[in-house]
Structures are given as structure tokens and as C-alpha cells.
Coordinates of C-alpha atoms in Angstrom, one line a residue:
X1 CA -76.8 -187.9 -24.7
X2 CA -79.1 -187.5 -27.9
X3 CA -80.6 -190.7 -28.6
X4 CA -83.1 -191.7 -31.8
X5 CA -85.1 -194.8 -31.3
X6 CA -86.4 -196.6 -34.2
X7 CA -89.3 -199.2 -34.7
X8 CA -89.4 -200.4 -38.4
X9 CA -89.3 -204.6 -38.5
X10 CA -93.0 -205.5 -37.9
X11 CA -95.8 -203.1 -37.8
X12 CA -96.4 -199.3 -36.5
X13 CA -93.0 -198.3 -37.7
X14 CA -92.3 -195.0 -35.0
X15 CA -89.5 -193.1 -33.8
X16 CA -88.6 -191.2 -30.8
X17 CA -85.8 -188.8 -29.5
X18 CA -84.7 -188.6 -26.5
X19 CA -82.2 -185.9 -25.4
X20 CA -80.8 -186.2 -21.8
X21 CA -82.8 -188.5 -20.4
X22 CA -86.1 -186.5 -21.5
X23 CA -88.5 -187.6 -24.5
X24 CA -88.5 -184.8 -26.9
X25 CA -90.3 -186.3 -29.3
X26 CA -92.6 -189.4 -30.5
X27 CA -94.4 -190.3 -33.2
X28 CA -95.9 -193.1 -35.4
X29 CA -95.1 -193.0 -39.3
X30 CA -98.6 -193.9 -39.7
X31 CA -99.7 -190.1 -38.9
X32 CA -97.5 -188.8 -41.8
X33 CA -98.0 -191.6 -44.4
X34 CA -101.9 -191.7 -43.7
X35 CA -101.3 -195.6 -44.0
X36 CA -103.2 -197.4 -40.8
X37 CA -100.2 -198.9 -39.1
X38 CA -97.8 -197.6 -41.4
X39 CA -97.6 -200.8 -43.2
X40 CA -98.5 -204.6 -42.8
X41 CA -96.1 -206.7 -40.8
X42 CA -95.2 -208.9 -43.7
X43 CA -91.4 -209.8 -44.5
X44 CA -91.4 -208.0 -47.7
X45 CA -91.9 -204.6 -46.1
X46 CA -89.2 -205.2 -43.1
X47 CA -87.2 -202.9 -44.8
X48 CA -89.3 -199.4 -44.5
X49 CA -88.3 -197.3 -42.2
X50 CA -90.1 -194.5 -40.3
X51 CA -88.6 -191.8 -42.6
X52 CA -91.1 -189.0 -42.2
X53 CA -91.2 -189.4 -38.2
X54 CA -87.7 -189.6 -37.7
X55 CA -87.0 -186.6 -40.1
X56 CA -89.7 -184.8 -37.7
X57 CA -88.4 -185.7 -34.8
X58 CA -85.0 -184.4 -35.5
X59 CA -86.4 -181.4 -37.1
X60 CA -88.6 -180.7 -33.7
X61 CA -85.3 -180.6 -31.9
X62 CA -83.3 -178.9 -34.0
X63 CA -80.9 -181.5 -34.6
X64 CA -79.0 -183.2 -37.7
X65 CA -78.4 -186.6 -38.1
X66 CA -74.6 -186.4 -37.4
X67 CA -75.7 -184.6 -34.1
X68 CA -77.2 -187.9 -32.8
X69 CA -75.1 -189.9 -30.4
X70 CA -76.6 -193.2 -31.1
X71 CA -79.6 -194.8 -32.7
X72 CA -81.4 -197.7 -31.3
X73 CA -83.1 -200.1 -33.4
X74 CA -85.7 -202.2 -31.8
X75 CA -84.7 -205.9 -33.0
X76 CA -81.6 -207.9 -32.7
X77 CA -81.2 -210.0 -35.8
X78 CA -78.2 -211.7 -33.9
X79 CA -80.5 -213.4 -31.4
X80 CA -83.0 -214.6 -34.2
X81 CA -83.2 -218.1 -35.0
X82 CA -84.7 -219.9 -38.2
X83 CA -88.8 -219.7 -37.9
X84 CA -89.0 -223.3 -38.6
X85 CA -86.7 -223.8 -35.5
X86 CA -89.0 -221.8 -33.8
X87 CA -92.3 -223.8 -34.7
X88 CA -93.5 -220.8 -36.9
X89 CA -94.9 -221.1 -40.2
X90 CA -93.3 -218.0 -42.1
X91 CA -91.3 -219.2 -45.2
X92 CA -90.0 -215.6 -45.6
X93 CA -88.8 -214.6 -42.4
X94 CA -85.4 -215.1 -43.2
X95 CA -86.0 -212.2 -45.6
X96 CA -87.2 -210.2 -42.6
X97 CA -83.9 -211.3 -40.7
X98 CA -81.7 -210.1 -43.4
X99 CA -83.4 -206.4 -43.7
X100 CA -83.0 -206.0 -39.8
X101 CA -78.8 -207.2 -40.7
X102 CA -79.0 -204.4 -42.6
X103 CA -80.8 -201.7 -40.8
X104 CA -77.9 -199.6 -40.4
X105 CA -77.3 -199.1 -44.3
X106 CA -81.1 -198.1 -44.6
X107 CA -80.7 -195.8 -41.9
X108 CA -77.7 -194.2 -42.9
X109 CA -79.4 -193.5 -46.3
X110 CA -82.6 -192.1 -45.1
X111 CA -80.6 -190.0 -42.2
X112 CA -77.7 -188.5 -44.5
X113 CA -75.2 -187.6 -42.2
X114 CA -75.5 -190.6 -39.9
X115 CA -72.4 -192.9 -39.1
X116 CA -73.8 -196.7 -39.5
X117 CA -72.0 -197.2 -36.5
X118 CA -74.0 -195.1 -34.5
X119 CA -77.0 -197.6 -34.9
X120 CA -77.1 -200.3 -31.8
X121 CA -79.5 -203.1 -31.7
X122 CA -81.8 -203.3 -28.9
X123 CA -83.6 -206.8 -28.4
X124 CA -87.4 -206.4 -29.2
X125 CA -88.8 -207.0 -25.5
X126 CA -85.6 -205.3 -23.7
X127 CA -87.0 -202.1 -26.0
X128 CA -90.7 -202.9 -24.7
X129 CA -89.4 -203.2 -21.3
X130 CA -87.6 -200.2 -21.3
X131 CA -90.5 -198.1 -22.7
X132 CA -92.2 -199.0 -19.3
X133 CA -90.0 -199.9 -16.8
X134 CA -87.5 -196.9 -17.2
X135 CA -90.3 -194.3 -18.3
X136 CA -92.9 -195.1 -15.5
X137 CA -93.6 -192.2 -13.2
X138 CA -94.4 -194.5 -10.3
X139 CA -90.8 -195.0 -9.0
X140 CA -90.0 -191.4 -7.4
X141 CA -88.2 -193.0 -4.9
X142 CA -86.0 -194.9 -6.4
X143 CA -87.7 -198.5 -5.6
X144 CA -86.9 -201.4 -8.1
X145 CA -90.1 -201.8 -10.8
X146 CA -91.0 -205.3 -12.0
X147 CA -91.9 -205.4 -15.6
X148 CA -94.0 -207.5 -17.9
X149 CA -93.9 -207.6 -21.3
X150 CA -96.3 -209.9 -23.8
X151 CA -97.0 -209.7 -27.4
X152 CA -96.8 -211.4 -30.5
X153 CA -93.1 -212.2 -31.2
X154 CA -89.6 -210.5 -30.7
X155 CA -86.6 -212.7 -31.9
X156 CA -87.2 -215.7 -30.5
X157 CA -89.5 -215.5 -27.5
X158 CA -93.0 -213.9 -26.9
X159 CA -92.7 -212.9 -23.2
X160 CA -90.2 -211.1 -20.8
X161 CA -90.5 -210.8 -17.0
X162 CA -87.6 -208.9 -15.3
X163 CA -87.3 -205.9 -13.4
X164 CA -85.6 -202.5 -13.4
X165 CA -83.6 -201.4 -10.7
X166 CA -80.8 -198.2 -10.8
X167 CA -81.4 -198.4 -14.8
X168 CA -80.5 -201.8 -15.4
X169 CA -82.5 -204.9 -16.3
X170 CA -82.7 -208.0 -14.9
X171 CA -84.4 -210.8 -16.8
X172 CA -85.9 -213.7 -14.9
X173 CA -88.3 -215.4 -17.7
X174 CA -88.9 -215.2 -21.3
X175 CA -91.3 -217.5 -23.3
X176 CA -89.8 -219.1 -26.3
X177 CA -91.9 -219.3 -29.2
X178 CA -94.1 -220.6 -30.7
X179 CA -96.1 -220.1 -27.7
X180 CA -97.6 -216.7 -27.9
X181 CA -100.4 -214.9 -26.5
X182 CA -100.1 -212.5 -29.0
X183 CA -100.0 -214.7 -31.8
X184 CA -103.0 -216.7 -30.3
X185 CA -104.8 -213.9 -30.0
X186 CA -104.4 -212.6 -33.7
X187 CA -105.3 -216.0 -34.9
X188 CA -108.4 -215.5 -33.1
X189 CA -108.7 -212.4 -34.7
X190 CA -108.2 -213.5 -38.2
X191 CA -110.9 -216.5 -37.6
X192 CA -113.3 -213.7 -36.6
X193 CA -113.1 -211.9 -39.9
X194 CA -111.4 -208.9 -38.7
X195 CA -108.0 -207.8 -39.5
X196 CA -105.1 -209.6 -38.1
X197 CA -102.2 -207.5 -36.0
X198 CA -104.6 -204.6 -36.3
X199 CA -108.2 -205.6 -34.8
X200 CA -107.2 -207.3 -31.8
X201 CA -109.3 -204.5 -30.0
X202 CA -112.5 -205.6 -31.7
X203 CA -112.1 -209.2 -30.2
X204 CA -111.9 -207.5 -26.9
X205 CA -115.2 -205.6 -27.5
X206 CA -116.9 -208.3 -29.2
X207 CA -116.1 -210.5 -26.0
X208 CA -118.1 -208.6 -23.3
X209 CA -121.3 -209.9 -25.7
X210 CA -120.5 -213.6 -25.2
X211 CA -120.3 -216.4 -22.4
X212 CA -117.2 -217.5 -21.8
X213 CA -118.6 -221.4 -22.4
X214 CA -115.3 -222.9 -24.0
X215 CA -113.2 -221.5 -21.0
X216 CA -112.5 -225.2 -19.3
X217 CA -111.4 -226.2 -22.8
X218 CA -109.0 -223.7 -23.7
X219 CA -107.6 -224.1 -20.1
X220 CA -106.6 -227.6 -20.8
X221 CA -104.0 -226.7 -23.3
X222 CA -103.7 -222.7 -22.7
X223 CA -102.3 -221.7 -19.3
X224 CA -99.2 -220.5 -17.4
X225 CA -96.8 -223.4 -16.4
X226 CA -95.7 -222.1 -12.6
X227 CA -92.1 -221.4 -13.7
X228 CA -92.9 -217.7 -15.1
X229 CA -93.8 -219.2 -18.6
X230 CA -96.9 -220.6 -20.3
X231 CA -98.0 -222.8 -23.2
X232 CA -100.3 -221.4 -26.0
X233 CA -100.9 -223.7 -28.8
X234 CA -103.2 -222.3 -31.4
X235 CA -106.3 -224.5 -31.5
X236 CA -108.5 -225.5 -34.6
X237 CA -111.3 -222.5 -33.9
X238 CA -113.7 -224.2 -36.2
X239 CA -114.8 -226.9 -33.5
X240 CA -116.5 -223.5 -31.7
X241 CA -117.3 -221.1 -34.3
X242 CA -117.1 -221.4 -38.2
X243 CA -115.0 -218.5 -39.3
X244 CA -116.0 -215.3 -40.4
X245 CA -115.3 -213.5 -43.6
X246 CA -114.1 -209.8 -43.6
X247 CA -117.1 -208.8 -45.4
X248 CA -119.9 -209.9 -43.4
X249 CA -121.4 -207.5 -41.3
X250 CA -123.2 -209.7 -38.9
X251 CA -121.6 -212.4 -36.2
X252 CA -123.3 -214.6 -34.4
X253 CA -123.7 -215.7 -30.7
X254 CA -121.0 -218.7 -31.1
X255 CA -118.2 -215.6 -32.2
X256 CA -118.9 -213.7 -29.5
X257 CA -119.0 -216.6 -27.3
X258 CA -115.7 -217.7 -28.3
X259 CA -114.2 -214.0 -28.1
X260 CA -115.4 -214.4 -24.5
X261 CA -113.8 -217.7 -23.9
X262 CA -110.4 -216.7 -25.1
X263 CA -110.3 -213.4 -23.7
X264 CA -111.0 -214.9 -20.2
X265 CA -108.3 -217.5 -20.5
X266 CA -106.0 -214.7 -21.9
X267 CA -106.8 -212.8 -18.8
X268 CA -106.0 -215.9 -16.2
X269 CA -102.8 -216.4 -17.7
X270 CA -101.7 -212.9 -17.3
X271 CA -102.7 -212.6 -13.6
X272 CA -100.8 -215.7 -13.3
X273 CA -97.5 -214.2 -14.7
X274 CA -98.0 -211.2 -12.8
X275 CA -98.4 -213.1 -9.7
X276 CA -95.5 -215.1 -10.2
X277 CA -93.1 -212.2 -10.9
X278 CA -94.6 -210.6 -7.6
X279 CA -93.3 -213.5 -5.7
X280 CA -90.0 -213.5 -7.3
X281 CA -89.5 -209.5 -6.7
X282 CA -91.9 -208.5 -3.7
X283 CA -92.1 -205.2 -5.9
X284 CA -94.7 -202.7 -5.1
X285 CA -94.9 -201.4 -8.9
X286 CA -95.7 -203.1 -12.0
X287 CA -94.7 -201.6 -15.4
X288 CA -96.3 -203.2 -18.6
X289 CA -95.9 -202.9 -22.4
X290 CA -96.1 -205.0 -25.6
X291 CA -99.5 -205.4 -27.6
X292 CA -101.3 -207.6 -25.0
X293 CA -100.7 -204.5 -22.8
X294 CA -103.1 -202.7 -24.6
X295 CA -106.1 -205.1 -23.5
X296 CA -107.4 -202.9 -21.1
X297 CA -109.8 -205.6 -19.5
X298 CA -106.8 -208.1 -18.8
X299 CA -105.0 -204.6 -17.6
X300 CA -107.6 -204.5 -14.9
X301 CA -107.9 -207.4 -13.6
X302 CA -103.9 -207.7 -12.8
X303 CA -104.6 -204.6 -10.8
X304 CA -107.1 -206.1 -9.1
X305 CA -106.0 -209.5 -8.4
X306 CA -102.3 -209.3 -8.0
X307 CA -100.4 -207.9 -5.3
X308 CA -98.9 -205.0 -6.9
X309 CA -99.8 -201.6 -5.5
X310 CA -99.7 -199.9 -8.8
X311 CA -99.7 -201.0 -12.2
X312 CA -98.6 -198.7 -15.0
X313 CA -99.3 -199.9 -18.5
X314 CA -96.9 -197.5 -20.7
X315 CA -99.6 -195.6 -23.6
X316 CA -97.8 -197.0 -26.9
X317 CA -97.6 -200.2 -25.3
X318 CA -97.6 -201.9 -28.9
X319 CA -94.6 -201.8 -31.3
X320 CA -94.8 -198.2 -31.6
X321 CA -93.5 -197.9 -28.2
X322 CA -90.7 -200.1 -28.8
X323 CA -89.0 -196.9 -30.6
X324 CA -89.2 -195.1 -27.2
X325 CA -87.9 -197.9 -25.1
X326 CA -84.9 -198.4 -27.6
X327 CA -83.7 -194.7 -27.1
X328 CA -84.3 -195.0 -23.0
X329 CA -82.6 -198.2 -23.0
X330 CA -79.5 -196.7 -24.6
X331 CA -79.5 -193.5 -22.5
X332 CA -79.7 -195.7 -19.6
X333 CA -76.6 -197.6 -20.7
X334 CA -74.9 -194.7 -21.4
X335 CA -75.6 -193.5 -17.5
X336 CA -78.2 -191.4 -18.6
X337 CA -81.5 -191.8 -16.2
X338 CA -84.9 -191.1 -17.9
X339 CA -87.3 -188.8 -16.6
X340 CA -90.3 -189.7 -15.6
X341 CA -93.1 -190.0 -18.6
X342 CA -95.5 -187.5 -18.1
X343 CA -97.4 -187.0 -21.5
X344 CA -98.1 -189.0 -24.3
X345 CA -98.9 -185.4 -26.1
X346 CA -95.4 -186.1 -27.9
X347 CA -96.4 -185.6 -31.5
X348 CA -96.8 -182.6 -34.1
X349 CA -98.2 -179.3 -32.8
X350 CA -98.6 -175.8 -34.4
X351 CA -99.0 -172.4 -33.0
X352 CA -102.2 -170.8 -33.0
X353 CA -101.4 -168.4 -35.8
X354 CA -100.5 -171.2 -38.0
X355 CA -104.0 -173.1 -37.2
X356 CA -105.8 -169.9 -38.3
X357 CA -103.6 -169.3 -41.5
X358 CA -104.7 -173.1 -42.6
X359 CA -108.4 -171.9 -41.8
X360 CA -107.8 -168.8 -44.1
X361 CA -106.1 -171.0 -46.3
X362 CA -109.1 -173.2 -46.7
X363 CA -111.5 -170.5 -47.0
X364 CA -113.2 -171.6 -43.4
X365 CA -115.2 -169.0 -41.6
X366 CA -113.9 -169.3 -37.9
X367 CA -114.1 -167.6 -34.6
X368 CA -111.7 -167.3 -32.0
X369 CA -113.8 -167.2 -28.8
X370 CA -112.9 -165.7 -25.6
X371 CA -114.3 -168.7 -23.7
X372 CA -113.7 -171.8 -26.2
X373 CA -115.0 -174.4 -23.7
X374 CA -118.2 -173.0 -23.1
X375 CA -118.9 -172.4 -26.6
X376 CA -117.6 -176.1 -27.7
X377 CA -119.6 -177.1 -24.4
X378 CA -123.1 -175.5 -25.8
X379 CA -122.7 -177.5 -28.9
X380 CA -122.0 -180.8 -27.0
X381 CA -125.2 -179.7 -24.6
X382 CA -127.2 -179.3 -27.7
X383 CA -126.0 -182.7 -28.9
X384 CA -123.9 -181.7 -31.5
X385 CA -120.5 -183.6 -32.2
X386 CA -117.4 -181.8 -31.7
X387 CA -113.9 -182.4 -33.5
X388 CA -111.4 -181.7 -31.4
X389 CA -107.7 -180.7 -32.3
X390 CA -105.7 -179.2 -29.6
X391 CA -102.2 -179.5 -28.7
X392 CA -99.4 -182.0 -29.9
X393 CA -100.8 -185.2 -31.1
X394 CA -100.8 -188.2 -29.1
X395 CA -98.0 -191.0 -28.9
X396 CA -100.2 -194.0 -29.1
X397 CA -103.5 -195.4 -30.1
X398 CA -106.0 -193.9 -28.4
X399 CA -107.4 -190.2 -28.6
X400 CA -106.6 -188.4 -25.5
X401 CA -108.1 -185.0 -25.6
X402 CA -105.5 -183.9 -28.6
X403 CA -107.2 -185.7 -31.4
X404 CA -110.7 -186.3 -30.2
X405 CA -114.3 -186.9 -31.2
X406 CA -116.7 -185.4 -28.4
X407 CA -120.5 -186.1 -27.7
X408 CA -123.0 -186.1 -25.0
X409 CA -122.9 -189.0 -22.9
X410 CA -126.6 -188.8 -21.8
X411 CA -128.0 -189.7 -24.8
X412 CA -128.0 -193.8 -25.6
X413 CA -128.3 -193.0 -29.2
X414 CA -125.1 -190.9 -29.7
X415 CA -123.3 -194.5 -29.3
X416 CA -124.7 -195.8 -32.6
X417 CA -124.4 -192.4 -34.0
X418 CA -120.8 -192.3 -33.7
X419 CA -120.1 -195.5 -34.9
X420 CA -122.0 -194.4 -38.2
X421 CA -119.8 -191.3 -38.2
X422 CA -116.9 -193.4 -38.2
X423 CA -117.9 -196.3 -40.1
X424 CA -117.5 -199.0 -37.3
X425 CA -119.3 -201.9 -35.8
X426 CA -122.0 -201.2 -33.7
X427 CA -120.8 -203.3 -31.0
X428 CA -117.7 -200.9 -30.6
X429 CA -118.0 -198.8 -27.1
X430 CA -117.0 -195.3 -26.9
X431 CA -115.3 -194.0 -23.9
X432 CA -115.9 -191.3 -21.2
X433 CA -113.8 -188.1 -20.0
X434 CA -114.2 -187.4 -16.7
X435 CA -112.6 -184.8 -14.2
X436 CA -109.9 -186.7 -12.1
X437 CA -112.0 -185.3 -8.8
X438 CA -115.0 -186.5 -10.0
X439 CA -114.2 -190.1 -11.2
X440 CA -114.6 -191.9 -7.9
X441 CA -118.1 -190.5 -7.5
X442 CA -119.2 -192.1 -11.0
X443 CA -116.7 -195.1 -11.7
X444 CA -115.0 -198.0 -9.3
X445 CA -113.1 -201.2 -9.5
X446 CA -110.2 -199.6 -11.6
X447 CA -107.3 -197.3 -10.8
X448 CA -107.8 -193.8 -10.6
X449 CA -106.2 -191.8 -12.2
X450 CA -106.4 -193.4 -15.4
X451 CA -105.2 -191.0 -17.8
X452 CA -104.1 -193.2 -20.7
X453 CA -107.6 -195.3 -21.3
X454 CA -105.7 -198.3 -20.5
X455 CA -108.1 -199.7 -17.8
X456 CA -111.8 -200.4 -17.5
X457 CA -114.1 -199.6 -14.6
X458 CA -117.3 -200.2 -13.3
X459 CA -120.0 -197.6 -13.7
X460 CA -121.9 -196.9 -10.5
X461 CA -125.4 -198.4 -11.0
X462 CA -126.8 -195.1 -10.3
X463 CA -124.9 -193.3 -13.2
X464 CA -125.6 -195.7 -15.7
X465 CA -128.8 -194.1 -17.1
X466 CA -127.5 -190.9 -16.8
X467 CA -124.3 -191.7 -19.3
X468 CA -126.0 -194.6 -21.1
X469 CA -123.7 -193.7 -24.3
X470 CA -120.6 -194.7 -22.3
X471 CA -121.7 -197.6 -20.6
X472 CA -120.3 -201.0 -22.5
X473 CA -122.9 -203.7 -22.6
X474 CA -121.2 -205.5 -19.4
X475 CA -121.7 -202.4 -17.1
X476 CA -117.7 -201.0 -17.6
X477 CA -116.2 -198.0 -19.4
X478 CA -112.8 -197.3 -20.3
X479 CA -112.2 -194.0 -18.7
X480 CA -109.9 -190.9 -19.4
X481 CA -109.2 -189.0 -16.3
X482 CA -108.4 -185.3 -17.0
X483 CA -106.9 -182.5 -14.9
X484 CA -105.5 -179.1 -15.4
X485 CA -101.6 -180.7 -15.3
X486 CA -102.6 -183.3 -18.3
X487 CA -104.9 -181.5 -20.2
X488 CA -106.1 -177.8 -19.3
X489 CA -108.3 -177.2 -22.4
X490 CA -110.4 -180.3 -22.1
X491 CA -110.6 -179.8 -17.9
X492 CA -112.2 -176.6 -18.9
X493 CA -114.5 -178.2 -21.5
X494 CA -115.9 -180.8 -19.0
X495 CA -116.3 -178.0 -16.3
X496 CA -118.3 -175.7 -18.5
X497 CA -120.3 -179.0 -20.0
X498 CA -121.2 -180.0 -16.3
X499 CA -122.3 -176.6 -15.5
X500 CA -124.6 -176.7 -18.8
X501 CA -126.2 -180.5 -18.0
X502 CA -125.1 -181.6 -14.6
X503 CA -122.9 -184.2 -16.1
X504 CA -118.9 -184.4 -15.4
X505 CA -118.4 -187.1 -18.5
X506 CA -118.1 -186.4 -22.2
X507 CA -118.1 -189.1 -24.8
X508 CA -114.3 -189.5 -26.6
X509 CA -113.5 -191.5 -29.4
X510 CA -110.5 -191.2 -31.8
X511 CA -110.7 -188.4 -34.3
X512 CA -110.8 -190.6 -37.4
X513 CA -112.9 -192.5 -39.4
X514 CA -112.4 -196.5 -40.1
X515 CA -109.6 -197.5 -41.1
X516 CA -107.4 -194.4 -41.4
X517 CA -105.0 -193.2 -38.6
X518 CA -106.2 -190.8 -36.2
X519 CA -106.3 -186.7 -37.5
X520 CA -102.8 -185.4 -37.3
X521 CA -102.1 -182.4 -38.8
X522 CA -104.5 -179.3 -39.5
X523 CA -105.0 -180.7 -43.1
X524 CA -106.5 -184.0 -41.7
X525 CA -108.6 -182.1 -39.5
X526 CA -110.4 -180.1 -42.2
X527 CA -110.5 -183.1 -44.3
X528 CA -112.7 -185.0 -41.5
X529 CA -114.7 -182.0 -41.0
X530 CA -115.4 -181.6 -44.7
X531 CA -116.4 -185.1 -45.3
X532 CA -118.1 -186.4 -41.9
X533 CA -121.3 -185.3 -40.1
X534 CA -119.7 -183.6 -37.3
X535 CA -121.4 -179.9 -36.1
X536 CA -118.1 -178.4 -35.0
X537 CA -114.5 -178.1 -35.2
X538 CA -112.0 -176.8 -32.6
X539 CA -108.5 -176.6 -34.2
X540 CA -106.4 -174.8 -31.3
X541 CA -108.2 -171.8 -29.7
X542 CA -110.5 -171.5 -32.9
X543 CA -113.9 -172.9 -33.6
X544 CA -115.5 -173.8 -36.7
X545 CA -119.3 -174.2 -36.7
X546 CA -120.9 -176.1 -39.5
X547 CA -123.6 -174.1 -40.2
X548 CA -121.4 -171.2 -40.9
X549 CA -119.8 -172.9 -43.9
X550 CA -123.2 -172.7 -45.5
X551 CA -124.0 -169.3 -45.1
X552 CA -123.5 -166.4 -47.2
X553 CA -120.2 -164.3 -47.0
X554 CA -120.3 -160.7 -47.2
X555 CA -117.4 -159.3 -49.6
X556 CA -114.2 -158.0 -47.4

């Protein structure tokens, strides 16, 4: 089967192609359009499709639209209800639903040759669930997998608790709107002066600077209900902290305390929901998706405090991942089992020769070292910043060694330095990359391996002064474990860096600047390198030193 999955209705539009149960390609539209999150999640943009991502997925596999067996669209308008009936204040939501109903026509126009009858609607939360439950590489012996989905909203719910067995989903619970942990967190994000449906991760980071002083009050109205659901009315946040404006550069203790209170309340509800699900299924493994599953602090509490032996979070857990889930679900419905998910490097890539041609076209001096890892490690050891562009780009919001910005973890100043380079708030942490076999010696209280940077770990006390740049204010770090299977070139870099410095850790943050999507193609990489204070650029096997850009070059 050849199935294209499409996410388009809300935000993070994306496309994914699954052929014979194997994920061949997956990409977010923002990487092509260079618009952060692709578009804003307003009804007036609901008609926009990830046209560039869809066409690229087909081209990557050498397919035409007429070659597809089906296209999965990750929303089913037939399940939706009018916004007032769901308790939502969204006077134009009917426009969004109309666009969803007309999606087959829009897709047929965008992909000439596609028959509209080939388009199948996959319920939003089923698409989320499939992206985790069908792709999880933790079910090698065919055991059932519990699946938990939470986000802002789907057609008429904000949550799904269920179980996959032999490719079939059994749903046990779904929380009806307007109760939504995702919408609750989005509302707080806006109150704290950040961009709603975009900057929720900033609230999670800010929470570490506060005390959960309002937790008892929040628990009175926001809590699990004991039947697989929860209640989450949005309170008047102003009773605890004044609203911040987007142009404010400072935040007060009251804002951090409110963030900490809501974060901990969210964690408690999620743990309760996961425990309820385990009581229902008794499964060993839990797979998670939905935007709330990008909350790595909450994920770690679920891993620590629930009876599940293994927790796996789909790396593109937000709405972008529903394109993958829609395709996988249609494959499963057609009797095509999914191959285990082994990498998030599913986006665009270029050959070594193509990358060299980009550098020559830009008239950029470069070398192709015999030992690139050691030369890049030398730059990092000398406290240089390295822009790292290698292989196919990541699917999802985390930089995982394909499009990364790297620095020395042993200098505390590098946290502020990288946030300045990227134009970010100074309370934002950066993450450590670490070799998988070295990780248990440095980090604890979290799952290892952790290849997708979706859990937090406690930094062992004896290491906190050795790698201060990656230690968050609460003593934790959001690690990515690296080995030769998931990122061989980064693994070689880490070994070379440890040989030079004694530290088996490198700072990793996404290769972008604030407000821009992650770098995706060579032009993006050269643009960032030309405008940001970065010391070296790794472009595949090629290396560019900033100093070489300004040295006189001889003719010929």
C-alpha cells in the first residue's frame, strides 16, 4: 500500500508517506515555506494544505498522485459539533469545519491526478494514537500497547485513552470539550505574554523558576475524575498574576509561580490518567502522542510514577505527527502492519556532491576533512559554536543531530551565549547530547536510552559543575542519547570531544534563530551562518571556518 497522510486543519501542517508499512518520508510545511508552524491555527487558514511537503514526499518515493492507494486526512468533520454546543468560544469554527468537509476537493486540486474518492478522513485523535501506538518500536513480541493522547482539541474531544492490539484500536475513554488540558495550557501561555499554540514549551521552562504556590487552589477545579476523564475549566489567571504583554522582556516571580503551579497540576492529572489506563489494560508499554506529550517534564513523571515498564513518545507528537498517524492507520485498516519507527530523520537530505555545489555556488571556502569529527570537536573544545547540518532533517520540533547548534557544555556562559545567538529568552535551557553508554554515569531518574529528547533527567551532583551549560535551574537536563545506530557522525564527534576535553557531552539546540523554523536545506544553513555569530559550519562532510571567509583568496 502507498498512503499519503496529511495534517492541515489546525497548525503544524505536514505530510507523511508510508509505503508497505514503512515510513518513507515525513516533513512539516514550515521547513519549506519558512513560516513558523506553517500557519496560525485560525479558521480562516484551515483550507491551506502542506502542498510543498506533500509534493516532496511523493517525489522522494518517485510516485505520482495517481499512484497512491489512499490519502489520509487527520480530521473527520462528520464527528464535529457546533462550537457553542461544545462550550467553545469560536464564532468562526463552522468555517473550519466546512473547509475540512471540502478537503478532498482541495487535495485533488493540489495534487492533479488524485481521485477525490481516494481521500479518507481519519479522526484527529485516532491519527495521534496511530502515530504512537502503531509506530512504537517497543512491542517486538506482539504484545498490546496502551496509548494515551492529549492535546488542545480534536473534532469534539481533547483526549483519547485506548489500546492497540494487532493493528486495531480499542478506545476506552475520551474527554469531551470544552475540558482540555491543551487548551488550558494554551490559555496560560497567552496570559504569560507568549504566543498561544506555539510557545507552550516556554511556560514549561519558566515553571522551573517558580514555586507551585497555587496548586491547592487549582486542584479544586482541575483534576482527573476517576473514570478515565478529567475536568479542566480555564480559570481567571489574573487572580494569581497580572497578564504579561508580548513586548515585555522581564517576568516576575508571580508569573513563574503560576507557571509552576499549572505545570505541576498538569503532571498530576496526566499521571492519574495513565494509572487509570494501566488499571484497565495491565499493559507493559504506553505510547503517547498529542501536543501535551511534548511536555517532557510530565512525560518523566509518567515514566517514574505509573506501573508502565516502558513509555514511548512519538517524536513529532504535536499535530504534525497526525499526518504520519493518518497514513499508518489507513495502512493498518488495509491489513498492512507498520514497521517499527527507528528514526526521526525523515525529511530532506542532499548528497555530498550536492552540498559541495551549494558551497561553491555561494563562493564559500570549505574543506572536506578526513576526520571531520575531530576537526569539529577541536572547534568546540576551543569554545567555538558549530552549526551542524548532516543527513535528512528531523520530523518534529526537536533538533536531534541533523540540524543542530552545538557548543561546549563546560562553560556556564554558553547558555546565555547561545540564547543570545538565537535571540531567545534567557530562562530557556539548552540540551545535552551524550553517548548512550555514558549517559547512566551522568544522568539519572529518567529512561535511557532517550533518543528523541522527550524526557528530563536529573544531572548527578558530581557532574553539575562539569557541564553547567546544560543543567537547568532545577538540576535537570533534557538529554538526547546518541549511538552509532541513530547518529553515527554525532557519535564520532562526541568521542572526539571527550578525547580532547574529558567530557562525553556536547550542548545541542536547534539550528535556527527565534521565530524561524529549523534550518532545513543548504540555503537555510548558509543564511544562518552568514548572519549569526557561529564559528564553524558542518555541511555534510564539508567544513567551513568563519575565519576563512575573510582571508584573501588567491586567483584560481
